[in-house]
PDB file of C-alpha atoms in Angstrom:
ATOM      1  CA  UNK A   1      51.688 -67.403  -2.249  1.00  0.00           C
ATOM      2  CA  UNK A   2      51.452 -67.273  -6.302  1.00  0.00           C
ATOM      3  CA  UNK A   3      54.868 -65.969  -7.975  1.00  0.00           C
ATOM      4  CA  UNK A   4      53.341 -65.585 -10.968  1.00  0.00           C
ATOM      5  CA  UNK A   5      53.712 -62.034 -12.271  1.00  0.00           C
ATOM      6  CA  UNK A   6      51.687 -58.989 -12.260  1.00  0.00           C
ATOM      7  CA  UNK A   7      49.810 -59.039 -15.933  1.00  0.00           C
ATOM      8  CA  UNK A   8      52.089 -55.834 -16.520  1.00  0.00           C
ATOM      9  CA  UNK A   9      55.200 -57.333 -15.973  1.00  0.00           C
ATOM     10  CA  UNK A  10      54.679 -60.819 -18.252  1.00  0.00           C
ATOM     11  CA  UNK A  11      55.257 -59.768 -21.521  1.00  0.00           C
ATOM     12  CA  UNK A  12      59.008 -58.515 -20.920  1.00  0.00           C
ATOM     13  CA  UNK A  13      59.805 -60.463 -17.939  1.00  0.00           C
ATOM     14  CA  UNK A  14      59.699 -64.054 -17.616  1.00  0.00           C
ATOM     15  CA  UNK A  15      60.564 -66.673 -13.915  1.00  0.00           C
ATOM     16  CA  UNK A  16      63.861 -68.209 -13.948  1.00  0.00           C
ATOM     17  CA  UNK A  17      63.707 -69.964 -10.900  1.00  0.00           C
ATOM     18  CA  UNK A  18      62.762 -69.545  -7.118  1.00  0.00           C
ATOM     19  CA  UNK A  19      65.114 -70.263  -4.166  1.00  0.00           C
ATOM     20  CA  UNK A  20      64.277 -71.353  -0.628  1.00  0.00           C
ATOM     21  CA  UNK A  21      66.704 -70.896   2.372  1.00  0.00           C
ATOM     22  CA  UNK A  22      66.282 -71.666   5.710  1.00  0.00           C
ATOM     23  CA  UNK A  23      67.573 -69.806   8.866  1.00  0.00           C
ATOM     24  CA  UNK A  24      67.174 -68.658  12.530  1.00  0.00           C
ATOM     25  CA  UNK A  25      66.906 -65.052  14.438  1.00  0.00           C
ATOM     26  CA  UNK A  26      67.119 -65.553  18.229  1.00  0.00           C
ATOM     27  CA  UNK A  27      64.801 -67.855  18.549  1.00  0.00           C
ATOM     28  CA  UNK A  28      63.005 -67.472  15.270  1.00  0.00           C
ATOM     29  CA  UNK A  29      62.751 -70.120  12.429  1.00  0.00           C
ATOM     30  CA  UNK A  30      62.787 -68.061   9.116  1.00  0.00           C
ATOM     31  CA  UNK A  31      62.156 -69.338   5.448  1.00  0.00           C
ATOM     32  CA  UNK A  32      63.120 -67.062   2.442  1.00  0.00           C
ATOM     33  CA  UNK A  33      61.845 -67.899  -0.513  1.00  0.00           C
ATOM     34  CA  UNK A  34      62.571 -65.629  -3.152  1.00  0.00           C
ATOM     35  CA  UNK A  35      61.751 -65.817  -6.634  1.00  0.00           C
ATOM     36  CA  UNK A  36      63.954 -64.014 -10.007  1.00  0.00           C
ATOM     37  CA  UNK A  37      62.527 -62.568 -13.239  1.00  0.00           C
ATOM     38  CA  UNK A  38      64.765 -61.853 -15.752  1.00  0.00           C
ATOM     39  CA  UNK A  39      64.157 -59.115 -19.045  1.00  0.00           C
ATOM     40  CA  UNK A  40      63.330 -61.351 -21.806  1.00  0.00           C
ATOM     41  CA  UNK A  41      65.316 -59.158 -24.216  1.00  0.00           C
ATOM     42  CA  UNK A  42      68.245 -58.614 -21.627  1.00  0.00           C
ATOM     43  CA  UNK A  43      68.511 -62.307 -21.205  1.00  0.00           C
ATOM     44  CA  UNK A  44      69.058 -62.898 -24.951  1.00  0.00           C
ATOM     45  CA  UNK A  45      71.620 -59.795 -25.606  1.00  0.00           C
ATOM     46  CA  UNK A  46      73.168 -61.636 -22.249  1.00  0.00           C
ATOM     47  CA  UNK A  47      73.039 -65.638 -23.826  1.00  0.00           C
ATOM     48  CA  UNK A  48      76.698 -66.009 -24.099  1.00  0.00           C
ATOM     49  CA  UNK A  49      78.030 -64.737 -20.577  1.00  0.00           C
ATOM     50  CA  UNK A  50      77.782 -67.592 -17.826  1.00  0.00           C
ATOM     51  CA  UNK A  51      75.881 -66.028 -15.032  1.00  0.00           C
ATOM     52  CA  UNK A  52      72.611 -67.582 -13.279  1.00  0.00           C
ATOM     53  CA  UNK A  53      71.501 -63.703 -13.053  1.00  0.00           C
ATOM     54  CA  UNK A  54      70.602 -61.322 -15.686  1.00  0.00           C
ATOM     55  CA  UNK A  55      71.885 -57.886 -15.416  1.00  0.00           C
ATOM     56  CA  UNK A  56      68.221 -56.523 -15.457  1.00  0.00           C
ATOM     57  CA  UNK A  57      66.388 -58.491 -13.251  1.00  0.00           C
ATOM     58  CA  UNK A  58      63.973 -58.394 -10.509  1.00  0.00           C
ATOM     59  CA  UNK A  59      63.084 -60.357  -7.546  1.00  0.00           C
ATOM     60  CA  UNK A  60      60.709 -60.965  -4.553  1.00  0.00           C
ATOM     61  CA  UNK A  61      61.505 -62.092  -1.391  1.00  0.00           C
ATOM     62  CA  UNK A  62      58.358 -64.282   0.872  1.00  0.00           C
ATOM     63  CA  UNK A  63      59.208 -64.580   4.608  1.00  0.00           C
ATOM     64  CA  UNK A  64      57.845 -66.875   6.642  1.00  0.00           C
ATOM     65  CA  UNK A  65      58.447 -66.686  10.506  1.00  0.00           C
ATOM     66  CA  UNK A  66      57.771 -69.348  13.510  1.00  0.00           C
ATOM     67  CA  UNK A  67      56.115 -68.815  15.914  1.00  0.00           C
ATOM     68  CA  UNK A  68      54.598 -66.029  14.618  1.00  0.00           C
ATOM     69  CA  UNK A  69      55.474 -62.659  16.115  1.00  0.00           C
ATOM     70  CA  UNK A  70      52.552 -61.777  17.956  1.00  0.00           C
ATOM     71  CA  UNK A  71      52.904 -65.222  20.024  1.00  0.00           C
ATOM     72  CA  UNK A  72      56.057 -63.608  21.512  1.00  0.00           C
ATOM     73  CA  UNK A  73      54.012 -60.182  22.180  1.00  0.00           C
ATOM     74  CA  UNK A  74      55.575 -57.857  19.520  1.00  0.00           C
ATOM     75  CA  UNK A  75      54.379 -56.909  16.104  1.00  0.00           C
ATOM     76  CA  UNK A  76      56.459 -56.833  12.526  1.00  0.00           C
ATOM     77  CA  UNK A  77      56.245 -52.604  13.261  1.00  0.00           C
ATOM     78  CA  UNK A  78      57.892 -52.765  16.032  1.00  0.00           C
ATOM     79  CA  UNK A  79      60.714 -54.317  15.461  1.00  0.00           C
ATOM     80  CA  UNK A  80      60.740 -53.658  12.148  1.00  0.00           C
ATOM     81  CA  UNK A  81      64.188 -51.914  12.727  1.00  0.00           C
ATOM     82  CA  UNK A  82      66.315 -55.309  13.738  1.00  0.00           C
ATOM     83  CA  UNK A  83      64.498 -57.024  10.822  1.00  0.00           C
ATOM     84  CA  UNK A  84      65.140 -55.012   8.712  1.00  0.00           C
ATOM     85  CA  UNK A  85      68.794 -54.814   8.831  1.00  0.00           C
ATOM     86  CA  UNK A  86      69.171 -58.756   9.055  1.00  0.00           C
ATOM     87  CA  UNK A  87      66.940 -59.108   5.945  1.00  0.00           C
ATOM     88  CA  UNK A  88      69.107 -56.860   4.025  1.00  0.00           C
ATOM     89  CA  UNK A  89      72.371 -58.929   5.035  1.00  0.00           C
ATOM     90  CA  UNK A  90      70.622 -62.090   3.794  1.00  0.00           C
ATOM     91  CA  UNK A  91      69.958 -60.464   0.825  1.00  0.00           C
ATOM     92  CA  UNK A  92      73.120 -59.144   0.158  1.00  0.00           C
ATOM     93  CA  UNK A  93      74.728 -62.900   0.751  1.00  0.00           C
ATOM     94  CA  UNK A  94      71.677 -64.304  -1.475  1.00  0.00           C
ATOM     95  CA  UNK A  95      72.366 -62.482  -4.709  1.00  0.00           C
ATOM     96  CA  UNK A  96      76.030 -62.202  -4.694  1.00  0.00           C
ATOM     97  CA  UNK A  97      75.802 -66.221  -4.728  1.00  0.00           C
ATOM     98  CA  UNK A  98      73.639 -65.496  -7.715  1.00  0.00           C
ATOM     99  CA  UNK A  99      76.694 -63.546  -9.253  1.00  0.00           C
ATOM    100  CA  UNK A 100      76.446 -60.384  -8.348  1.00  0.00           C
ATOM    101  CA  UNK A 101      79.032 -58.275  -6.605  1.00  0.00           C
ATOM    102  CA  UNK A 102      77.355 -55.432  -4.209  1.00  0.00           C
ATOM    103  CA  UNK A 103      80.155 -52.733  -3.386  1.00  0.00           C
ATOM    104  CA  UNK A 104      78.461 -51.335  -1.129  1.00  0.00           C
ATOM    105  CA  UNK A 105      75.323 -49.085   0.120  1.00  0.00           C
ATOM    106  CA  UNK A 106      74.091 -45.873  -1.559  1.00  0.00           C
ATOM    107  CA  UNK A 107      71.217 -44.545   0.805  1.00  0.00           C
ATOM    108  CA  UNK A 108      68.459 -45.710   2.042  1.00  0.00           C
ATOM    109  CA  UNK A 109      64.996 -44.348   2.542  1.00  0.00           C
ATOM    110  CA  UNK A 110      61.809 -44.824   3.850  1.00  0.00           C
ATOM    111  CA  UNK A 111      58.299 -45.762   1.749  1.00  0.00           C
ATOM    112  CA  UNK A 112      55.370 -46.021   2.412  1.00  0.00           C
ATOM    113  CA  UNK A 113      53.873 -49.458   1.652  1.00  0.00           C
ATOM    114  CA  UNK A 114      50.566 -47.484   0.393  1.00  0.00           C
ATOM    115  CA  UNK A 115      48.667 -47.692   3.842  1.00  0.00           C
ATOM    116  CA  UNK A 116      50.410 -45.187   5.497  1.00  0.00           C
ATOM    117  CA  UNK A 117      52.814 -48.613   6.804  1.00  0.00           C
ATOM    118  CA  UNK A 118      56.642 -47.919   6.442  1.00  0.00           C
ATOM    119  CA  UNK A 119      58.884 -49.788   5.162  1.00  0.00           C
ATOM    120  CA  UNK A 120      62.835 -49.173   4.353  1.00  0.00           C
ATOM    121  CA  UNK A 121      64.328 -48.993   0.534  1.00  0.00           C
ATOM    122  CA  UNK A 122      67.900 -49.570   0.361  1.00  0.00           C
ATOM    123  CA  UNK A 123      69.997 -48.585  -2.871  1.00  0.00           C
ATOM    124  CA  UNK A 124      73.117 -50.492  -3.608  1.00  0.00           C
ATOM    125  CA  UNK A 125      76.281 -50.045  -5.843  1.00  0.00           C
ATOM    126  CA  UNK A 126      76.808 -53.549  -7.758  1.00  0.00           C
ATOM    127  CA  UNK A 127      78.684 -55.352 -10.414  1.00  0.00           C
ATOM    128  CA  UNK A 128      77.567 -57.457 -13.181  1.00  0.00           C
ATOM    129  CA  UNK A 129      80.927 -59.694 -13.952  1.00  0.00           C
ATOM    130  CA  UNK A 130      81.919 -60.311 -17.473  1.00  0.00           C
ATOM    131  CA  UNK A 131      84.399 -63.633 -17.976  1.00  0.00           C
ATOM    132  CA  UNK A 132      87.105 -62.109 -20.386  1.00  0.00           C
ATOM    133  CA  UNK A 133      87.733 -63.755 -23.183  1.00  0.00           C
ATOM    134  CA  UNK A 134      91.596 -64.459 -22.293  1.00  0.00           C
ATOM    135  CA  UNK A 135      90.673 -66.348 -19.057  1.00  0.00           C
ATOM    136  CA  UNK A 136      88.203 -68.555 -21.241  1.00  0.00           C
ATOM    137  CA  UNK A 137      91.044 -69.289 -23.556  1.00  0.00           C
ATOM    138  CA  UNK A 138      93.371 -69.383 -20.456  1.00  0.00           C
ATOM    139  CA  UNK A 139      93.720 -73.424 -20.778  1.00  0.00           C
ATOM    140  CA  UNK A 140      94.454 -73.742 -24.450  1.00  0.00           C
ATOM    141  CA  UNK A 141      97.293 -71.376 -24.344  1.00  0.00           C
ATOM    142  CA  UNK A 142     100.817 -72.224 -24.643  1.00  0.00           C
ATOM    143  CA  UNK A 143     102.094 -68.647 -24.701  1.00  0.00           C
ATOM    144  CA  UNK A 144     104.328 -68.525 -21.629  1.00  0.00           C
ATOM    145  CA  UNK A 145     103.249 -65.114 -21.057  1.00  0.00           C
ATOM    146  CA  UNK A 146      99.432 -66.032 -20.263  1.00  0.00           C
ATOM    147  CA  UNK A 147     100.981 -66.937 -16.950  1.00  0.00           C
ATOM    148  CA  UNK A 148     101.342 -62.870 -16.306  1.00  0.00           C
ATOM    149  CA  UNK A 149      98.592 -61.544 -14.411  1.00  0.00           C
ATOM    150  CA  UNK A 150      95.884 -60.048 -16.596  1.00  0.00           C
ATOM    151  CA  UNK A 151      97.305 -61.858 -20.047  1.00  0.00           C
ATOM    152  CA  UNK A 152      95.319 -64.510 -19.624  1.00  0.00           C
ATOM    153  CA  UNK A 153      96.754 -66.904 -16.915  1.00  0.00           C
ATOM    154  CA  UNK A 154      94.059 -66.145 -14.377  1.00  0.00           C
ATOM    155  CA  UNK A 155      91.039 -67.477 -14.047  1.00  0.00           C
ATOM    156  CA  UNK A 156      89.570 -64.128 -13.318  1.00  0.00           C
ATOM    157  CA  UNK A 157      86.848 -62.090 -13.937  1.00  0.00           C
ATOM    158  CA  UNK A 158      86.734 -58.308 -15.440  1.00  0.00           C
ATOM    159  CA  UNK A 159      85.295 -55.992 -13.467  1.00  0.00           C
ATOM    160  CA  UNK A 160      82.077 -56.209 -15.279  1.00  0.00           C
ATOM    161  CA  UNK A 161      79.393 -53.642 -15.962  1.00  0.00           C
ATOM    162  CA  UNK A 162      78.329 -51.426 -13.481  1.00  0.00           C
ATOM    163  CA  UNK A 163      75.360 -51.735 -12.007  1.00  0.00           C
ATOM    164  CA  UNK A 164      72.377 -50.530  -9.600  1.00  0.00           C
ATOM    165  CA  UNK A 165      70.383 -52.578  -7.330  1.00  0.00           C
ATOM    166  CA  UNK A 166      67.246 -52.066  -5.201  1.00  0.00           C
ATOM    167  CA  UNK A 167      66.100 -53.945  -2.315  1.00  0.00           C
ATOM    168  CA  UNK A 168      62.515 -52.789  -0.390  1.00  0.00           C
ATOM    169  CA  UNK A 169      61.524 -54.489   2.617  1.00  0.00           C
ATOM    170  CA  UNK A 170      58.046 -53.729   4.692  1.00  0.00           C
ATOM    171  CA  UNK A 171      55.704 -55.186   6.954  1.00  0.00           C
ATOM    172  CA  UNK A 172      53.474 -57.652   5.647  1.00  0.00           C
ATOM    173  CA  UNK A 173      50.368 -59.605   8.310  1.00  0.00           C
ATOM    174  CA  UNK A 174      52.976 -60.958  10.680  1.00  0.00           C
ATOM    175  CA  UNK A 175      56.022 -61.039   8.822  1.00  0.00           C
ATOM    176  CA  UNK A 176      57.848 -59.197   6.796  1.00  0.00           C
ATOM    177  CA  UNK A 177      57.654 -58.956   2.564  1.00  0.00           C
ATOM    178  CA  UNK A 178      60.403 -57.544   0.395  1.00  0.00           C
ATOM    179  CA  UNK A 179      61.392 -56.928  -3.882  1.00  0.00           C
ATOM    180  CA  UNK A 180      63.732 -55.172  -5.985  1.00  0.00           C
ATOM    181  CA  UNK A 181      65.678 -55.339  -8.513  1.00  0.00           C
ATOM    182  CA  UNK A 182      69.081 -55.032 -10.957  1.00  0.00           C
ATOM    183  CA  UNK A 183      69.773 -52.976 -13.818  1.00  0.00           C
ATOM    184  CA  UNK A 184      73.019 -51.761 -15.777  1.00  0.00           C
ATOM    185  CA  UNK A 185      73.885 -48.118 -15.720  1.00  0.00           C
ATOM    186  CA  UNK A 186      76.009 -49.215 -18.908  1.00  0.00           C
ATOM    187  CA  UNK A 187      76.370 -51.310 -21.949  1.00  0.00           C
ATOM    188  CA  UNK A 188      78.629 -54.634 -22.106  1.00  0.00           C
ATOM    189  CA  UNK A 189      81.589 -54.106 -24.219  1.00  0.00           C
ATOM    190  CA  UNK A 190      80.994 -54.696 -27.856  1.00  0.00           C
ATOM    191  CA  UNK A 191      77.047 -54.348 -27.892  1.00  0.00           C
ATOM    192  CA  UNK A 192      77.405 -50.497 -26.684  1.00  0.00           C
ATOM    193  CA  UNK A 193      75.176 -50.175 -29.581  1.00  0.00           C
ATOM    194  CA  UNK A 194      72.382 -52.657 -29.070  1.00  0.00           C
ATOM    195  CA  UNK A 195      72.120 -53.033 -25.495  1.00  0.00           C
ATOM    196  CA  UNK A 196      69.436 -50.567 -23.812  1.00  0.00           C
ATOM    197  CA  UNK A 197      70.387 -48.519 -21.391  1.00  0.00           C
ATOM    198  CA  UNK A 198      67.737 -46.440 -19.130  1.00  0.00           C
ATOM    199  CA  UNK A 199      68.418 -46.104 -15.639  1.00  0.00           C
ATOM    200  CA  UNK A 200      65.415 -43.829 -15.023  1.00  0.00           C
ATOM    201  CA  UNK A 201      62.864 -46.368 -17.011  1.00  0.00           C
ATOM    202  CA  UNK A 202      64.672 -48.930 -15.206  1.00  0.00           C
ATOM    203  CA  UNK A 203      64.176 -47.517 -11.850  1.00  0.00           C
ATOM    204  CA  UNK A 204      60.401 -46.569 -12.474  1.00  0.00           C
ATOM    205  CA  UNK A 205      59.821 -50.094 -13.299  1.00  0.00           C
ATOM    206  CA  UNK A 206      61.364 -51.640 -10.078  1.00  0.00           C
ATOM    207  CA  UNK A 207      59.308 -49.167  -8.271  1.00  0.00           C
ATOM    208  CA  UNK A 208      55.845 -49.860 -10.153  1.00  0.00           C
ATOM    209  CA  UNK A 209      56.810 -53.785  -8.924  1.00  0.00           C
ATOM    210  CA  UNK A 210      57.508 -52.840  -5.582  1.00  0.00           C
ATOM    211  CA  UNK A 211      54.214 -51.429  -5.523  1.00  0.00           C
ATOM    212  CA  UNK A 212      52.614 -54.567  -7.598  1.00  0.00           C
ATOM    213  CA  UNK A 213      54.335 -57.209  -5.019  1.00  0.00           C
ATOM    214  CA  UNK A 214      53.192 -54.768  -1.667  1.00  0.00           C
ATOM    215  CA  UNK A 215      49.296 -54.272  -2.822  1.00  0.00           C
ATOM    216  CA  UNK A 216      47.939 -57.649  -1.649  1.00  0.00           C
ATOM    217  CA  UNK A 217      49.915 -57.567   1.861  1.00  0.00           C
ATOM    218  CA  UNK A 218      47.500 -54.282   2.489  1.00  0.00           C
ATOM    219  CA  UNK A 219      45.022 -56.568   4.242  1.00  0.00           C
ATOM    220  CA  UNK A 220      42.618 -55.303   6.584  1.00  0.00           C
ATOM    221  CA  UNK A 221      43.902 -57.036   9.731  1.00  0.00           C
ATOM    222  CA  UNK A 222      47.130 -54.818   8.793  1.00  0.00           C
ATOM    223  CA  UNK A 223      45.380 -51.510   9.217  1.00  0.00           C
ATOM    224  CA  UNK A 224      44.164 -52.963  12.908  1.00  0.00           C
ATOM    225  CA  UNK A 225      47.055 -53.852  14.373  1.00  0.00           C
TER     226      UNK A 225
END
């Protein structure tokens, strides 16, 4: 399947990199393979904080499933339920080893792919880290008091930016498709100024790429089943 992006989505956001992982479910072999686009102009206001994952960034998520579902007699809809919640937990492990903290569940709803198909959308609390700039200075220091915790001894991180993250997951053929996204609900310290801010806008646009990444798993075989 192409990751390339929607024509409304390429001149902000650009690919950083896809990621493939491998697992089992009972007696399921899954493959993830989920893909991250980062805000071109986040990404740049971002350049000198060491993180693989841009505060403002979305991402799609490609199962693949073997055997197939309907070889053991059930459908994606029907056990959509048990899927669901397991693809969430691999998500959650997925982008936290991308950097980001999740603190925990907001709500979650249900959508409707755009057939009349549901699918779940789960709303997270999450952290965008910040290094502080004592812990990056933490070696060069002779001060006896950077050994104090918070002075600049640790190796530790602040607690970051706060942040809001998306995750959609719905039935796609016979398997399962999901997207989201990240974006801050505030500015870094020192660019409070510069750095855009618009949770609304932000949360529109995950929603119009939900839509975008759900459109071409509305296949007629779908509708049959």
């Amino acid at each position: 399947m192409s990751t390339a992006l929607p024509s409304e989505f390429a001149d902000e956001w650009r690919q950083t990199g896809t990621r493939r992982e491998r697992g089992s479910i009972m007696v399921l072999s899954v493959v993830a393979e989920t893909t991250l686009y980062e805000h071109r102009e986040t990404a740049t206001a971002m350049d000198d904080v060491d993180t693989t994952l841009s505060p403002r960034s979305l991402y799609r998520i490609d199962l693949e499933i073997h055997p197939p579902l309907s070889a053991l007699g059930v459908t994606p809809e029907g056990v959509f339920s048990m899927a669901a919640g397991k693809a969430k937990g691999r998500f959650i492990s997925m982008i936290e080893s991308e950097g980001l903290l999740i603190d925990g569940e907001r709500k979650v709803v249900s959508f409707d792919r755009g057939d009349g198909v549901a699918g779940k959308w789960y709303v997270f609390e999450s952290r965008y880290p910040l290094a502080t700039e004592t812990s990056e200075n933490a070696g060069n220091s002779s001060d006896s008091s950077s050994d104090t915790p918070g002075t600049g001894g640790e190796n530790s991180l602040a607690d970051g930016i706060t942040t809001e993250t998306h995750l959609a997951i719905w039935p796609a053929g016979n398997s399962y498709a999901m997207a989201g996204g990240t974006f801050p609900l505030e500015a870094p310290p020192g660019l409070e100024s510069t750095f855009q801010v618009d949770p609304n806008a932000d949360r529109e646009t995950i929603a119009a790429f939900v839509r975008a990444m759900a459109e071409p798993t509305l296949e007629p075989e779908d509708d049959q089943q």
